[in-house]
Amino acid sequence: MTTDDRQVTIALDFRGMPTKAKLSVAAVVVSVAIVSYAEGNLSARSSEQIRGPKPLWRLLCTNALGAAAYLRWGRKDVLDG
């Protein structure tokens, strides 16, 4: 069996997965995307551009709920000063 054959088998296995399993995979992908974006945004901002201590937000951004909270409430807007 070649590498290409294994990739096709994995794709076929995903298609045969139950709907709940597919939703779980999608939730994990979305969660990783939100956390990655929030961590990148947090790294790119200075402490003055963040509400509260940066290390606290870094800790909270280890899961999707904390990352979403940071993206909603943890960043200062340009107008906030």
mmCIF file of N, CA and C in Angstrom:
data_model
loop_
_atom_site.group_PDB
_atom_site.id
_atom_site.type_symbol
_atom_site.label_atom_id
_atom_site.label_comp_id
_atom_site.label_asym_id
_atom_site.label_seq_id
_atom_site.Cartn_x
_atom_site.Cartn_y
_atom_site.Cartn_z
ATOM 1 N N MET A 1 0.850 -1.177 0.000
ATOM 2 C CA MET A 1 0.000 0.000 0.000
ATOM 3 C C MET A 1 0.895 1.240 0.000
ATOM 4 N N THR A 2 0.648 2.169 -0.892
ATOM 5 C CA THR A 2 1.447 3.382 -0.982
ATOM 6 C C THR A 2 0.836 4.470 -0.107
ATOM 7 N N THR A 3 1.563 5.558 0.013
ATOM 8 C CA THR A 3 1.073 6.695 0.798
ATOM 9 C C THR A 3 -0.218 7.240 0.196
ATOM 10 N N ASP A 4 -0.289 7.292 -1.134
ATOM 11 C CA ASP A 4 -1.494 7.799 -1.795
ATOM 12 C C ASP A 4 -2.708 6.936 -1.474
ATOM 13 N N ASP A 5 -2.520 5.616 -1.395
ATOM 14 C CA ASP A 5 -3.620 4.723 -1.061
ATOM 15 C C ASP A 5 -4.139 4.989 0.350
ATOM 16 N N ARG A 6 -3.239 5.260 1.290
ATOM 17 C CA ARG A 6 -3.649 5.540 2.663
ATOM 18 C C ARG A 6 -4.426 6.844 2.748
ATOM 19 N N GLN A 7 -4.032 7.845 1.988
ATOM 20 C CA GLN A 7 -4.754 9.112 2.007
ATOM 21 C C GLN A 7 -6.166 8.941 1.484
ATOM 22 N N VAL A 8 -6.347 8.150 0.452
ATOM 23 C CA VAL A 8 -7.675 7.887 -0.084
ATOM 24 C C VAL A 8 -8.509 7.132 0.945
ATOM 25 N N THR A 9 -7.912 6.173 1.625
ATOM 26 C CA THR A 9 -8.625 5.399 2.632
ATOM 27 C C THR A 9 -9.090 6.296 3.774
ATOM 28 N N ILE A 10 -8.239 7.220 4.196
ATOM 29 C CA ILE A 10 -8.616 8.146 5.263
ATOM 30 C C ILE A 10 -9.793 9.007 4.823
ATOM 31 N N ALA A 11 -9.771 9.482 3.585
ATOM 32 C CA ALA A 11 -10.870 10.301 3.077
ATOM 33 C C ALA A 11 -12.160 9.483 3.033
ATOM 34 N N LEU A 12 -12.074 8.253 2.613
ATOM 35 C CA LEU A 12 -13.269 7.417 2.566
ATOM 36 C C LEU A 12 -13.784 7.126 3.971
ATOM 37 N N ASP A 13 -12.893 6.940 4.922
ATOM 38 C CA ASP A 13 -13.314 6.712 6.302
ATOM 39 C C ASP A 13 -14.035 7.934 6.864
ATOM 40 N N PHE A 14 -13.579 9.140 6.504
ATOM 41 C CA PHE A 14 -14.235 10.349 6.989
ATOM 42 C C PHE A 14 -15.646 10.453 6.424
ATOM 43 N N ARG A 15 -15.797 10.097 5.181
ATOM 44 C CA ARG A 15 -17.130 10.156 4.573
ATOM 45 C C ARG A 15 -18.093 9.170 5.229
ATOM 46 N N GLY A 16 -17.544 8.086 5.730
ATOM 47 C CA GLY A 16 -18.389 7.087 6.364
ATOM 48 C C GLY A 16 -18.633 7.327 7.841
ATOM 49 N N MET A 17 -18.071 8.406 8.376
ATOM 50 C CA MET A 17 -18.226 8.702 9.803
ATOM 51 C C MET A 17 -19.659 9.117 10.109
ATOM 52 N N PRO A 18 -20.125 8.817 11.312
ATOM 53 C CA PRO A 18 -21.449 9.297 11.720
ATOM 54 C C PRO A 18 -21.469 10.829 11.801
ATOM 55 N N THR A 19 -22.628 11.401 11.700
ATOM 56 C CA THR A 19 -22.768 12.856 11.704
ATOM 57 C C THR A 19 -22.213 13.480 12.981
ATOM 58 N N LYS A 20 -22.424 12.858 14.118
ATOM 59 C CA LYS A 20 -21.908 13.404 15.378
ATOM 60 C C LYS A 20 -20.389 13.467 15.369
ATOM 61 N N ALA A 21 -19.764 12.477 14.794
ATOM 62 C CA ALA A 21 -18.304 12.465 14.722
ATOM 63 C C ALA A 21 -17.814 13.567 13.788
ATOM 64 N N LYS A 22 -18.499 13.772 12.692
ATOM 65 C CA LYS A 22 -18.123 14.847 11.763
ATOM 66 C C LYS A 22 -18.266 16.211 12.437
ATOM 67 N N LEU A 23 -19.339 16.388 13.211
ATOM 68 C CA LEU A 23 -19.540 17.649 13.924
ATOM 69 C C LEU A 23 -18.450 17.862 14.971
ATOM 70 N N SER A 24 -18.035 16.785 15.611
ATOM 71 C CA SER A 24 -16.949 16.890 16.594
ATOM 72 C C SER A 24 -15.649 17.317 15.939
ATOM 73 N N VAL A 25 -15.343 16.734 14.791
ATOM 74 C CA VAL A 25 -14.136 17.113 14.058
ATOM 75 C C VAL A 25 -14.225 18.574 13.645
ATOM 76 N N ALA A 26 -15.370 19.002 13.162
ATOM 77 C CA ALA A 26 -15.549 20.401 12.752
ATOM 78 C C ALA A 26 -15.389 21.339 13.947
ATOM 79 N N ALA A 27 -15.920 20.960 15.106
ATOM 80 C CA ALA A 27 -15.798 21.791 16.307
ATOM 81 C C ALA A 27 -14.341 21.935 16.726
ATOM 82 N N VAL A 28 -13.582 20.871 16.634
ATOM 83 C CA VAL A 28 -12.165 20.928 16.992
ATOM 84 C C VAL A 28 -11.412 21.834 16.026
ATOM 85 N N VAL A 29 -11.708 21.733 14.736
ATOM 86 C CA VAL A 29 -11.045 22.573 13.738
ATOM 87 C C VAL A 29 -11.358 24.050 13.991
ATOM 88 N N VAL A 30 -12.617 24.374 14.253
ATOM 89 C CA VAL A 30 -13.013 25.760 14.534
ATOM 90 C C VAL A 30 -12.349 26.245 15.816
ATOM 91 N N SER A 31 -12.317 25.413 16.829
ATOM 92 C CA SER A 31 -11.697 25.775 18.098
ATOM 93 C C SER A 31 -10.209 26.086 17.924
ATOM 94 N N VAL A 32 -9.512 25.245 17.207
ATOM 95 C CA VAL A 32 -8.083 25.468 16.964
ATOM 96 C C VAL A 32 -7.877 26.757 16.172
ATOM 97 N N ALA A 33 -8.752 27.025 15.218
ATOM 98 C CA ALA A 33 -8.631 28.248 14.420
ATOM 99 C C ALA A 33 -8.834 29.494 15.288
ATOM 100 N N ILE A 34 -9.827 29.488 16.155
ATOM 101 C CA ILE A 34 -10.100 30.642 17.028
ATOM 102 C C ILE A 34 -8.943 30.871 17.992
ATOM 103 N N VAL A 35 -8.464 29.805 18.612
ATOM 104 C CA VAL A 35 -7.358 29.928 19.563
ATOM 105 C C VAL A 35 -6.100 30.420 18.850
ATOM 106 N N SER A 36 -5.814 29.894 17.676
ATOM 107 C CA SER A 36 -4.625 30.314 16.921
ATOM 108 C C SER A 36 -4.706 31.788 16.542
ATOM 109 N N TYR A 37 -5.869 32.216 16.072
ATOM 110 C CA TYR A 37 -6.026 33.622 15.696
ATOM 111 C C TYR A 37 -5.876 34.537 16.908
ATOM 112 N N ALA A 38 -6.510 34.170 18.010
ATOM 113 C CA ALA A 38 -6.444 34.989 19.227
ATOM 114 C C ALA A 38 -5.014 35.072 19.755
ATOM 115 N N GLU A 39 -4.299 33.947 19.767
ATOM 116 C CA GLU A 39 -2.909 33.948 20.245
ATOM 117 C C GLU A 39 -2.031 34.814 19.346
ATOM 118 N N GLY A 40 -2.232 34.728 18.047
ATOM 119 C CA GLY A 40 -1.467 35.568 17.126
ATOM 120 C C GLY A 40 -1.771 37.039 17.313
ATOM 121 N N ASN A 41 -3.042 37.364 17.498
ATOM 122 C CA ASN A 41 -3.445 38.743 17.720
ATOM 123 C C ASN A 41 -2.876 39.267 19.027
ATOM 124 N N LEU A 42 -2.901 38.439 20.047
ATOM 125 C CA LEU A 42 -2.364 38.817 21.355
ATOM 126 C C LEU A 42 -0.861 39.060 21.272
ATOM 127 N N SER A 43 -0.159 38.245 20.522
ATOM 128 C CA SER A 43 1.285 38.413 20.374
ATOM 129 C C SER A 43 1.636 39.690 19.607
ATOM 130 N N ALA A 44 0.797 40.058 18.677
ATOM 131 C CA ALA A 44 1.079 41.218 17.828
ATOM 132 C C ALA A 44 0.781 42.543 18.528
ATOM 133 N N ARG A 45 0.026 42.522 19.602
ATOM 134 C CA ARG A 45 -0.363 43.760 20.292
ATOM 135 C C ARG A 45 0.546 44.046 21.477
ATOM 136 N N SER A 46 0.714 45.331 21.731
ATOM 137 C CA SER A 46 1.467 45.726 22.924
ATOM 138 C C SER A 46 0.535 45.654 24.137
ATOM 139 N N SER A 47 1.110 45.714 25.314
ATOM 140 C CA SER A 47 0.308 45.655 26.544
ATOM 141 C C SER A 47 -0.670 46.818 26.642
ATOM 142 N N GLU A 48 -0.320 47.948 26.059
ATOM 143 C CA GLU A 48 -1.199 49.124 26.099
ATOM 144 C C GLU A 48 -2.444 48.932 25.245
ATOM 145 N N GLN A 49 -2.406 48.016 24.305
ATOM 146 C CA GLN A 49 -3.550 47.781 23.415
ATOM 147 C C GLN A 49 -4.478 46.685 23.925
ATOM 148 N N ILE A 50 -4.228 46.211 25.139
ATOM 149 C CA ILE A 50 -4.996 45.106 25.698
ATOM 150 C C ILE A 50 -5.591 45.530 27.030
ATOM 151 N N ARG A 51 -6.847 45.159 27.245
ATOM 152 C CA ARG A 51 -7.488 45.416 28.539
ATOM 153 C C ARG A 51 -7.066 44.327 29.510
ATOM 154 N N GLY A 52 -6.436 44.715 30.588
ATOM 155 C CA GLY A 52 -6.005 43.741 31.587
ATOM 156 C C GLY A 52 -4.601 43.230 31.310
ATOM 157 N N PRO A 53 -4.124 42.348 32.170
ATOM 158 C CA PRO A 53 -2.756 41.837 32.018
ATOM 159 C C PRO A 53 -2.648 40.834 30.863
ATOM 160 N N LYS A 54 -1.629 41.025 30.071
ATOM 161 C CA LYS A 54 -1.396 40.169 28.910
ATOM 162 C C LYS A 54 -1.211 38.692 29.295
ATOM 163 N N PRO A 55 -0.458 38.372 30.375
ATOM 164 C CA PRO A 55 -0.312 36.955 30.745
ATOM 165 C C PRO A 55 -1.645 36.279 31.093
ATOM 166 N N LEU A 56 -2.556 37.036 31.686
ATOM 167 C CA LEU A 56 -3.866 36.476 32.007
ATOM 168 C C LEU A 56 -4.624 36.120 30.730
ATOM 169 N N TRP A 57 -4.607 37.014 29.751
ATOM 170 C CA TRP A 57 -5.279 36.730 28.492
ATOM 171 C C TRP A 57 -4.619 35.552 27.776
ATOM 172 N N ARG A 58 -3.295 35.458 27.887
ATOM 173 C CA ARG A 58 -2.604 34.333 27.254
ATOM 174 C C ARG A 58 -3.074 33.011 27.875
ATOM 175 N N LEU A 59 -3.253 33.005 29.193
ATOM 176 C CA LEU A 59 -3.747 31.816 29.876
ATOM 177 C C LEU A 59 -5.187 31.508 29.467
ATOM 178 N N LEU A 60 -6.020 32.528 29.413
ATOM 179 C CA LEU A 60 -7.423 32.330 29.052
ATOM 180 C C LEU A 60 -7.587 31.881 27.599
ATOM 181 N N CYS A 61 -6.657 32.254 26.742
ATOM 182 C CA CYS A 61 -6.757 31.918 25.320
ATOM 183 C C CYS A 61 -6.346 30.486 25.007
ATOM 184 N N THR A 62 -6.165 29.665 26.031
ATOM 185 C CA THR A 62 -5.812 28.272 25.776
ATOM 186 C C THR A 62 -7.012 27.437 25.353
ATOM 187 N N ASN A 63 -8.211 28.017 25.425
ATOM 188 C CA ASN A 63 -9.393 27.318 24.914
ATOM 189 C C ASN A 63 -10.239 28.297 24.101
ATOM 190 N N ALA A 64 -11.173 27.777 23.346
ATOM 191 C CA ALA A 64 -11.946 28.602 22.420
ATOM 192 C C ALA A 64 -12.818 29.631 23.140
ATOM 193 N N LEU A 65 -13.351 29.293 24.290
ATOM 194 C CA LEU A 65 -14.196 30.238 25.019
ATOM 195 C C LEU A 65 -13.379 31.436 25.498
ATOM 196 N N GLY A 66 -12.220 31.178 26.069
ATOM 197 C CA GLY A 66 -11.347 32.266 26.501
ATOM 198 C C GLY A 66 -10.845 33.090 25.334
ATOM 199 N N ALA A 67 -10.533 32.432 24.222
ATOM 200 C CA ALA A 67 -10.065 33.146 23.031
ATOM 201 C C ALA A 67 -11.171 34.048 22.483
ATOM 202 N N ALA A 68 -12.391 33.546 22.468
ATOM 203 C CA ALA A 68 -13.514 34.364 22.006
ATOM 204 C C ALA A 68 -13.736 35.551 22.939
ATOM 205 N N ALA A 69 -13.578 35.334 24.241
ATOM 206 C CA ALA A 69 -13.717 36.439 25.203
ATOM 207 C C ALA A 69 -12.639 37.493 24.957
ATOM 208 N N TYR A 70 -11.407 37.050 24.719
ATOM 209 C CA TYR A 70 -10.331 38.005 24.420
ATOM 210 C C TYR A 70 -10.666 38.806 23.164
ATOM 211 N N LEU A 71 -11.097 38.133 22.116
ATOM 212 C CA LEU A 71 -11.392 38.823 20.862
ATOM 213 C C LEU A 71 -12.549 39.805 21.022
ATOM 214 N N ARG A 72 -13.482 39.514 21.920
ATOM 215 C CA ARG A 72 -14.632 40.399 22.122
ATOM 216 C C ARG A 72 -14.333 41.528 23.098
ATOM 217 N N TRP A 73 -13.707 41.213 24.245
ATOM 218 C CA TRP A 73 -13.553 42.202 25.313
ATOM 219 C C TRP A 73 -12.114 42.548 25.673
ATOM 220 N N GLY A 74 -11.153 41.765 25.269
ATOM 221 C CA GLY A 74 -9.777 41.962 25.719
ATOM 222 C C GLY A 74 -8.965 42.968 24.939
ATOM 223 N N ARG A 75 -9.416 43.304 23.748
ATOM 224 C CA ARG A 75 -8.657 44.240 22.917
ATOM 225 C C ARG A 75 -9.230 45.643 23.026
ATOM 226 N N LYS A 76 -8.353 46.611 23.076
ATOM 227 C CA LYS A 76 -8.816 47.997 23.048
ATOM 228 C C LYS A 76 -9.006 48.410 21.601
ATOM 229 N N ASP A 77 -10.077 49.132 21.350
ATOM 230 C CA ASP A 77 -10.304 49.679 20.021
ATOM 231 C C ASP A 77 -9.399 50.863 19.791
ATOM 232 N N VAL A 78 -9.252 51.260 18.571
ATOM 233 C CA VAL A 78 -8.440 52.424 18.245
ATOM 234 C C VAL A 78 -9.000 53.665 18.934
ATOM 235 N N LEU A 79 -10.313 53.754 19.045
ATOM 236 C CA LEU A 79 -10.948 54.912 19.664
ATOM 237 C C LEU A 79 -10.808 54.922 21.179
ATOM 238 N N ASP A 80 -10.565 53.751 21.786
ATOM 239 C CA ASP A 80 -10.416 53.678 23.238
ATOM 240 C C ASP A 80 -9.152 54.376 23.737
ATOM 241 N N GLY A 81 -8.170 54.439 22.868
ATOM 242 C CA GLY A 81 -6.915 55.092 23.259
ATOM 243 C C GLY A 81 -6.074 54.187 23.974
#
